[in-house]
Amino acid sequence: EKGGHRHFMAKEIAEQPTVLGDALAHYLRGDGIELPQPGLDFADFDRVVMVACGTANYACVVAKYWFEQIAGVSVEVDIASEFRYREPPIGPRTLALFVSQSGETADTLAALRYCEGKAAKIVSVVNVTESSIARESDLVLPIRAGAEIGVASTKAFTCQLTVLFLLALQAAVDRKRLEPDELEANLNNLRHLPGLMNFAIAQSGEIAAVAKSVSEARDVLFLGRGAMFPLALEGALKLKEISYIHAEGYASGELKHGPIALVDKTVPVIVLAPTDNLFDKTVSNMQEVMARGGKVLLVTDPKGARAAADGCWKTLIMPEVPPVLAPILYALPAQLLAYHAAVAKGTDVDQPRNLAKSVTVE
Ligand code: M6R
């Protein structure tokens, strides 16, 4: 049942190129995107509110960057347990979007119920389509990741991101912010993603070697800018939940507002930095870490490595990817690092202590 892998998590990481390809095949028709019925018209909404927990919440934070940049739509992202008790105003031009692998997370379901009768539409992005969240939504967008058994979410995250990216593109089309050729270019880039993911997975051995040292650390920091900031949060969550190592994710620019005080030669600092328009800024934050003796693990592409690997403790090289899709690809080295660190520590990778796959009580 683990398909020759030692853990479900390893199997689910390895499945990502395939399930992502399937998800794309489900949503792409000819030269366009086909969403399930009843369709949406983003010209009807002024804002989108996205609500979720844990990893699903980080998928929403990445999507916020996409919706704002590609479609010009305002997005607010909330943690379900906060949203549900805050009495946030939800008006008739607000789209309420809920993301959940299980579709049964109690806080996310309660947040959805709060929006019933207030929001213009309730949309959910779920893996389990026979779930409460799916049943109570006006429109359900399945992520089609297949059963996810490992408590640490992996393939559900990258499939959530993929569906949210498609939705951001659709929003841009509806709001006349994307020409047909730009849409086509984006869809072609997406079609190349499974191949790039295979390259990332092929580096599992190299990542395992780095993870062995990381597994000896007491604290680990993850840094990223722009849409790589939520990836830093996700990398830290993944590491702490399965290896029990204390890890924090920060927006690179926040470093000097506090967390840099933690940096010394025992703290691995994992910098997620594809060569995008923010690369130089991230690198300058990284150099501040190195100037204080921090052990930097730079995750970048060949161009980024040529420009900035000097002085880093280690460098992991990902294939070049269009910057907008980097959050999907860079999820894989973050997952593999956590996985191998947990294996090195001998923890229960698929069933980490104190955690449940589906959190059905608040
Ligand atoms: O089933 P859901 O997507 O609603 O679950 C949300 C979180 O409980 C979940 O993502 C959790 O954070 C994972 N263990 C992260 O790996």
Coordinates of N, CA, C and O and ligand atoms in Angstrom, one line a residue, residues 53-56 99-103 105 108 151-153 160 234 237-238 241 355-359, ligand 1:
C53 N -7.0 26.2 7.7 CA -6.1 25.9 8.9 C -4.8 25.3 8.4 O -4.8 24.6 7.4
G54 N -3.8 25.5 9.1 CA -2.5 24.8 8.9 C -2.0 25.0 7.5 O -1.9 26.1 6.9
T55 N -1.6 23.9 6.9 CA -1.0 23.9 5.5 C -2.0 24.5 4.5 O -1.6 25.3 3.6
A56 N -3.3 24.2 4.7 CA -4.3 24.8 3.7 C -4.3 26.3 3.8 O -4.5 27.0 2.8
V99 N -10.5 26.3 2.1 CA -9.6 25.3 1.6 C -9.4 24.2 2.7 O -9.0 24.6 3.8
S100 N -9.6 23.0 2.3 CA -9.4 21.9 3.3 C -9.2 20.6 2.6 O -10.0 20.2 1.7
Q101 N -8.1 19.9 3.0 CA -7.9 18.6 2.4 C -9.0 17.7 2.8 O -9.6 17.1 1.9
S102 N -9.3 17.5 4.1 CA -10.3 16.6 4.6 C -11.7 17.0 4.3 O -12.6 16.2 4.2
G103 N -11.9 18.3 4.3 CA -13.3 18.8 4.2 C -14.1 18.7 5.5 O -15.3 18.9 5.5
T105 N -12.5 19.8 8.7 CA -11.9 20.5 9.8 C -13.0 21.4 10.5 O -13.6 22.2 9.8
T108 N -12.9 25.3 10.1 CA -13.1 25.7 8.7 C -14.6 25.6 8.4 O -15.2 26.5 7.8
V151 N 0.1 12.3 8.1 CA -0.5 13.4 8.8 C 0.0 14.7 8.2 O -0.7 15.7 8.1
A152 N 1.3 14.7 7.8 CA 1.9 15.9 7.2 C 1.4 16.0 5.8 O 1.6 15.2 5.0
S153 N 0.7 17.1 5.5 CA 0.2 17.3 4.2 C 1.3 17.6 3.1 O 2.1 18.5 3.4
Q160 N -3.6 21.9 -4.0 CA -4.4 23.1 -3.6 C -3.8 24.3 -4.3 O -4.6 25.1 -4.9
E234 N 5.4 27.2 5.6 CA 5.0 25.8 5.4 C 6.2 24.9 5.6 O 6.1 23.9 6.2
L237 N 6.5 24.6 9.4 CA 5.4 23.8 9.9 C 5.7 22.3 9.7 O 5.6 21.4 10.6
K238 N 6.1 22.0 8.4 CA 6.4 20.6 8.1 C 7.5 20.0 9.0 O 7.4 18.9 9.5
E241 N 6.3 19.6 12.7 CA 5.3 18.6 13.0 C 5.9 17.1 12.9 O 5.4 16.3 13.7
L355 N -0.7 14.7 17.0 CA -1.4 15.2 15.8 C -2.4 14.2 15.3 O -2.2 13.0 15.3
A356 N -3.5 14.8 14.7 CA -4.5 13.9 14.0 C -4.6 14.4 12.5 O -4.3 15.6 12.2
K357 N -4.9 13.5 11.6 CA -5.0 13.8 10.2 C -6.1 14.8 10.0 O -6.0 15.8 9.2
S358 N -7.2 14.6 10.7 CA -8.3 15.5 10.5 C -8.8 16.0 11.8 O -9.0 15.3 12.7
V359 N -8.8 17.4 12.0 CA -9.1 18.0 13.3 C -10.6 18.3 13.3 O -11.0 19.4 12.9
Ligands
M6R1 O1 -8.0 18.8 6.3 P1 -7.5 20.2 6.4 O2 -6.8 20.6 5.1 O3 -8.6 21.2 6.7 O4 -6.5 20.3 7.5 C1 -5.9 21.5 7.9 C2 -4.7 21.3 8.8 O5 -5.1 20.5 10.0 C3 -3.6 20.5 8.1 O6 -3.2 21.2 7.0 C4 -2.4 20.4 9.1 O7 -1.8 21.6 9.3 C5 -1.4 19.4 8.5 N1 -1.0 18.4 9.5 C6 -0.1 20.1 8.0 O8 0.8 19.2 7.5

